[in-house]
């Protein structure tokens, strides 16, 4: 019976992965780690709480994490834990650096010290930076070129994980970069759940600037499937040539090649809830330093691991909207505790004091 240690398990993707894991491997022993920060919500694990052990801990605290590894002796580790909201990163970059960079290193170090069978570091498309309009996409060979506090902190974590890959060949460590996810259990501060929950409360959908920021969208269930595949893939040892060619490292980009602007997303959600976009979408001041475009090419994971996204965007977004419609208690509880979650950058300047976690 394999022991899985999943960090960030009370967040959006981590919780979806825990549900996916327990459904696909009912015998698995799951240790769910989260420090229940701003986006952490233990309710995301409520329906499976009897099937796992929950550890409230900070992944950047090496003593605390070493104690958890010692207690549970994980076979497989998936590190989803990160501070993830670009707007909040502008207000409090230090918290992002701690979780996303130091946390990534501490997790790799604990996996090295406790000789886990495989360790997967979950990263993001955003570490590649902004894609120029005349470029088709990023790949695993693209240089890291992050320019926001969130993505720069993730890129710092990625660099450390790459250093572990190269320096400790006995440690089986892998990494993924995924496109933007949508699906159930996403904190309603992010575009899609914010739009849905606003409309359900008779509020408009806020769209930053002209709404032409373009993103690469993937259903979270397809991401979870890809993560599980990468974690368990039989991979060859890292070749010496990987020192100058990152395409040869055990790094996989994950995408459904579904590029769409934020304005198009807002219109889809209005249509799903039968609202006239002309009346229900409002353009508001953009956040500082907002990346205009991301898109990655998943042909490596497709050809080497046989992964394909299974959810069509139109069906996936309709099912996602339906999930928020059917689970009002879930998001109403968050809003009652956290307050309104949209940002108004005309009032909240980048130098504003952090709301804290
Ligand atoms: N959401 C996306 O579209 C997307 C896309 C690609 C990659 N990712 C990556 O996937 C991972 C999960 O993203 P998400 O959208 O679920 O984020 P999320 O903010 O919903 O969840 C992150 C979770 O990590 C926890 N956490 C943060 N710092 C921690 C720390 N130091 N110790 C313990 N727990 C900590 C938070 O409390 C939260 O529960 C992140 O690494 C993110 O960079 C996200």
mmCIF file of N, CA and C and ligand atoms in Angstrom, residues 7-14 33-41 57-60 79-85 98-100 122-125 150 154 177-182 185-187 189-190 223, ligand 1:
data_model
loop_
_atom_site.group_PDB
_atom_site.id
_atom_site.type_symbol
_atom_site.label_atom_id
_atom_site.label_comp_id
_atom_site.label_asym_id
_atom_site.label_seq_id
_atom_site.Cartn_x
_atom_site.Cartn_y
_atom_site.Cartn_z
ATOM 1 N N UNK A 7 1.033 17.980 -0.835
ATOM 2 C CA UNK A 7 1.024 19.289 -0.179
ATOM 3 C C UNK A 7 0.107 20.260 -0.942
ATOM 4 N N UNK A 8 -0.349 21.288 -0.223
ATOM 5 C CA UNK A 8 -1.323 22.208 -0.833
ATOM 6 C C UNK A 8 -2.654 21.493 -1.042
ATOM 7 N N UNK A 9 -2.886 20.452 -0.232
ATOM 8 C CA UNK A 9 -4.022 19.553 -0.448
ATOM 9 C C UNK A 9 -5.374 20.199 -0.132
ATOM 10 N N UNK A 10 -5.361 21.308 0.594
ATOM 11 C CA UNK A 10 -6.637 21.988 0.875
ATOM 12 C C UNK A 10 -6.896 23.116 -0.125
ATOM 13 N N UNK A 11 -6.035 23.248 -1.119
ATOM 14 C CA UNK A 11 -6.247 24.242 -2.169
ATOM 15 C C UNK A 11 -7.020 23.638 -3.337
ATOM 16 N N UNK A 12 -7.140 24.391 -4.387
ATOM 17 C CA UNK A 12 -7.960 24.002 -5.550
ATOM 18 C C UNK A 12 -7.445 22.714 -6.213
ATOM 19 N N UNK A 13 -6.234 22.749 -6.747
ATOM 20 C CA UNK A 13 -5.774 21.594 -7.533
ATOM 21 C C UNK A 13 -5.370 20.446 -6.615
ATOM 22 N N UNK A 14 -4.731 20.777 -5.474
ATOM 23 C CA UNK A 14 -4.327 19.733 -4.533
ATOM 24 C C UNK A 14 -5.530 18.920 -4.071
ATOM 25 N N UNK A 33 -1.083 17.676 3.314
ATOM 26 C CA UNK A 33 -0.392 18.737 4.065
ATOM 27 C C UNK A 33 -0.859 20.097 3.550
ATOM 28 N N UNK A 34 -1.162 21.001 4.461
ATOM 29 C CA UNK A 34 -1.502 22.378 4.053
ATOM 30 C C UNK A 34 -1.380 23.266 5.289
ATOM 31 N N UNK A 35 -0.958 24.523 5.090
ATOM 32 C CA UNK A 35 -0.927 25.420 6.251
ATOM 33 C C UNK A 35 -2.184 26.281 6.330
ATOM 34 N N UNK A 36 -3.179 25.943 5.496
ATOM 35 C CA UNK A 36 -4.470 26.638 5.492
ATOM 36 C C UNK A 36 -4.272 28.148 5.434
ATOM 37 N N UNK A 37 -3.525 28.563 4.400
ATOM 38 C CA UNK A 37 -3.343 29.989 4.141
ATOM 39 C C UNK A 37 -4.589 30.582 3.517
ATOM 40 N N UNK A 38 -4.442 31.722 2.868
ATOM 41 C CA UNK A 38 -5.624 32.441 2.378
ATOM 42 C C UNK A 38 -6.484 31.556 1.474
ATOM 43 N N UNK A 39 -5.846 30.785 0.596
ATOM 44 C CA UNK A 39 -6.613 29.970 -0.359
ATOM 45 C C UNK A 39 -6.885 28.560 0.155
ATOM 46 N N UNK A 40 -6.349 28.227 1.318
ATOM 47 C CA UNK A 40 -6.547 26.878 1.850
ATOM 48 C C UNK A 40 -7.936 26.756 2.456
ATOM 49 N N UNK A 41 -8.613 25.657 2.170
ATOM 50 C CA UNK A 41 -9.988 25.485 2.646
ATOM 51 C C UNK A 41 -10.184 24.010 2.971
ATOM 52 N N UNK A 57 0.762 22.133 8.281
ATOM 53 C CA UNK A 57 2.189 22.464 8.377
ATOM 54 C C UNK A 57 2.597 23.345 7.213
ATOM 55 N N UNK A 58 3.705 24.069 7.433
ATOM 56 C CA UNK A 58 4.270 24.984 6.434
ATOM 57 C C UNK A 58 5.392 24.249 5.700
ATOM 58 N N UNK A 59 5.277 24.137 4.385
ATOM 59 C CA UNK A 59 6.307 23.376 3.648
ATOM 60 C C UNK A 59 7.672 24.057 3.690
ATOM 61 N N UNK A 60 7.711 25.332 4.043
ATOM 62 C CA UNK A 60 9.018 26.017 4.116
ATOM 63 C C UNK A 60 9.707 25.804 5.465
ATOM 64 N N UNK A 79 4.136 17.981 -4.706
ATOM 65 C CA UNK A 79 4.162 19.303 -4.064
ATOM 66 C C UNK A 79 3.349 20.317 -4.878
ATOM 67 N N UNK A 80 2.086 20.489 -4.463
ATOM 68 C CA UNK A 80 1.238 21.521 -5.060
ATOM 69 C C UNK A 80 1.312 22.823 -4.260
ATOM 70 N N UNK A 81 1.790 22.768 -3.021
ATOM 71 C CA UNK A 81 1.654 23.931 -2.127
ATOM 72 C C UNK A 81 2.370 25.141 -2.702
ATOM 73 N N UNK A 82 1.640 26.234 -2.794
ATOM 74 C CA UNK A 82 2.218 27.494 -3.267
ATOM 75 C C UNK A 82 1.218 28.589 -2.949
ATOM 76 N N UNK A 83 1.706 29.791 -2.794
ATOM 77 C CA UNK A 83 0.811 30.938 -2.849
ATOM 78 C C UNK A 83 0.598 31.177 -4.335
ATOM 79 N N UNK A 84 -0.666 31.330 -4.757
ATOM 80 C CA UNK A 84 -0.938 31.201 -6.194
ATOM 81 C C UNK A 84 -1.622 32.395 -6.852
ATOM 82 N N UNK A 85 -1.987 33.413 -6.098
ATOM 83 C CA UNK A 85 -2.791 34.472 -6.721
ATOM 84 C C UNK A 85 -1.923 35.670 -7.097
ATOM 85 N N UNK A 98 8.547 32.719 0.094
ATOM 86 C CA UNK A 98 8.721 31.684 1.124
ATOM 87 C C UNK A 98 8.093 30.360 0.669
ATOM 88 N N UNK A 99 6.829 30.406 0.275
ATOM 89 C CA UNK A 99 6.155 29.144 -0.103
ATOM 90 C C UNK A 99 6.677 28.591 -1.422
ATOM 91 N N UNK A 100 6.804 29.450 -2.418
ATOM 92 C CA UNK A 100 7.023 28.964 -3.788
ATOM 93 C C UNK A 100 8.494 28.647 -4.072
ATOM 94 N N UNK A 122 5.087 20.561 -8.767
ATOM 95 C CA UNK A 122 4.062 21.092 -9.677
ATOM 96 C C UNK A 122 4.338 22.563 -9.928
ATOM 97 N N UNK A 123 4.569 22.891 -11.190
ATOM 98 C CA UNK A 123 4.815 24.300 -11.500
ATOM 99 C C UNK A 123 3.838 24.770 -12.583
ATOM 100 N N UNK A 124 4.132 25.920 -13.129
ATOM 101 C CA UNK A 124 3.133 26.615 -13.929
ATOM 102 C C UNK A 124 3.699 27.137 -15.243
ATOM 103 N N UNK A 125 2.844 27.268 -16.212
ATOM 104 C CA UNK A 125 3.149 27.901 -17.497
ATOM 105 C C UNK A 125 3.747 29.299 -17.290
ATOM 106 N N UNK A 150 4.505 36.494 -8.383
ATOM 107 C CA UNK A 150 4.075 35.090 -8.259
ATOM 108 C C UNK A 150 4.943 34.179 -9.132
ATOM 109 N N UNK A 154 7.773 31.237 -8.295
ATOM 110 C CA UNK A 154 7.663 29.860 -8.795
ATOM 111 C C UNK A 154 8.906 29.492 -9.606
ATOM 112 N N UNK A 177 4.775 21.771 -15.809
ATOM 113 C CA UNK A 177 4.322 23.157 -15.966
ATOM 114 C C UNK A 177 2.943 23.066 -16.591
ATOM 115 N N UNK A 178 1.950 23.551 -15.901
ATOM 116 C CA UNK A 178 0.599 23.406 -16.436
ATOM 117 C C UNK A 178 0.001 24.746 -16.855
ATOM 118 N N UNK A 179 -0.911 24.662 -17.815
ATOM 119 C CA UNK A 179 -1.720 25.801 -18.247
ATOM 120 C C UNK A 179 -2.685 26.200 -17.119
ATOM 121 N N UNK A 180 -3.453 27.249 -17.342
ATOM 122 C CA UNK A 180 -4.444 27.700 -16.351
ATOM 123 C C UNK A 180 -5.536 26.648 -16.181
ATOM 124 N N UNK A 181 -5.847 26.341 -14.920
ATOM 125 C CA UNK A 181 -6.852 25.324 -14.626
ATOM 126 C C UNK A 181 -8.210 25.947 -14.313
ATOM 127 N N UNK A 182 -9.264 25.183 -14.616
ATOM 128 C CA UNK A 182 -10.605 25.562 -14.147
ATOM 129 C C UNK A 182 -11.304 24.292 -13.678
ATOM 130 N N UNK A 185 -13.990 23.619 -6.734
ATOM 131 C CA UNK A 185 -13.176 23.930 -5.544
ATOM 132 C C UNK A 185 -12.148 25.045 -5.779
ATOM 133 N N UNK A 186 -12.323 25.878 -6.803
ATOM 134 C CA UNK A 186 -11.350 26.967 -6.987
ATOM 135 C C UNK A 186 -11.805 28.188 -6.196
ATOM 136 N N UNK A 187 -10.868 28.751 -5.452
ATOM 137 C CA UNK A 187 -11.148 29.924 -4.614
ATOM 138 C C UNK A 187 -11.800 31.025 -5.467
ATOM 139 N N UNK A 189 -11.619 33.942 -5.820
ATOM 140 C CA UNK A 189 -10.869 35.161 -6.127
ATOM 141 C C UNK A 189 -10.292 35.062 -7.543
ATOM 142 N N UNK A 190 -10.340 33.859 -8.146
ATOM 143 C CA UNK A 190 -9.808 33.655 -9.493
ATOM 144 C C UNK A 190 -10.919 33.894 -10.520
ATOM 145 N N UNK A 223 -5.561 17.910 -15.597
ATOM 146 C CA UNK A 223 -4.280 18.198 -14.942
ATOM 147 C C UNK A 223 -3.942 17.092 -13.933
HETATM 148 N N1 LIG B 1 -4.487 27.328 -10.668
HETATM 149 C C1 LIG B 1 -3.846 27.196 -11.812
HETATM 150 O O1 LIG B 1 -4.404 27.547 -12.872
HETATM 151 C C2 LIG B 1 -2.472 26.597 -11.872
HETATM 152 C C3 LIG B 1 -1.925 26.307 -13.127
HETATM 153 C C4 LIG B 1 -0.660 25.700 -13.194
HETATM 154 C C5 LIG B 1 0.029 25.402 -12.038
HETATM 155 N N2 LIG B 1 -0.528 25.712 -10.825
HETATM 156 C C6 LIG B 1 0.239 25.353 -9.628
HETATM 157 O O2 LIG B 1 -0.502 24.339 -8.977
HETATM 158 C C7 LIG B 1 -0.318 24.440 -7.561
HETATM 159 C C8 LIG B 1 -1.657 24.551 -6.879
HETATM 160 O O3 LIG B 1 -2.337 25.708 -7.374
HETATM 161 P P1 LIG B 1 -3.825 26.038 -6.895
HETATM 162 O O4 LIG B 1 -4.470 26.780 -7.987
HETATM 163 O O5 LIG B 1 -4.463 24.827 -6.349
HETATM 164 O O6 LIG B 1 -3.512 27.043 -5.720
HETATM 165 P P2 LIG B 1 -4.359 27.355 -4.403
HETATM 166 O O7 LIG B 1 -3.906 28.714 -3.971
HETATM 167 O O8 LIG B 1 -5.803 27.116 -4.618
HETATM 168 O O9 LIG B 1 -3.849 26.262 -3.361
HETATM 169 C C9 LIG B 1 -2.555 26.272 -2.838
HETATM 170 C C10 LIG B 1 -2.596 25.640 -1.466
HETATM 171 O O10 LIG B 1 -1.262 25.617 -0.949
HETATM 172 C C11 LIG B 1 -1.311 25.984 0.421
HETATM 173 N N3 LIG B 1 -0.007 26.550 0.778
HETATM 174 C C12 LIG B 1 0.574 27.676 0.283
HETATM 175 N N4 LIG B 1 1.788 27.852 0.839
HETATM 176 C C13 LIG B 1 1.955 26.823 1.718
HETATM 177 C C14 LIG B 1 2.993 26.480 2.618
HETATM 178 N N5 LIG B 1 4.092 27.240 2.744
HETATM 179 N N6 LIG B 1 2.856 25.357 3.357
HETATM 180 C C15 LIG B 1 1.730 24.583 3.256
HETATM 181 N N7 LIG B 1 0.702 24.882 2.443
HETATM 182 C C16 LIG B 1 0.818 25.996 1.669
HETATM 183 C C17 LIG B 1 -2.444 26.997 0.526
HETATM 184 O O11 LIG B 1 -2.950 27.095 1.856
HETATM 185 C C18 LIG B 1 -3.449 26.405 -0.456
HETATM 186 O O12 LIG B 1 -4.329 25.508 0.193
HETATM 187 C C19 LIG B 1 0.586 25.658 -7.345
HETATM 188 O O13 LIG B 1 1.897 25.208 -7.196
HETATM 189 C C20 LIG B 1 0.432 26.463 -8.617
HETATM 190 O O14 LIG B 1 1.589 27.223 -8.890
HETATM 191 C C21 LIG B 1 -1.752 26.297 -10.722
#
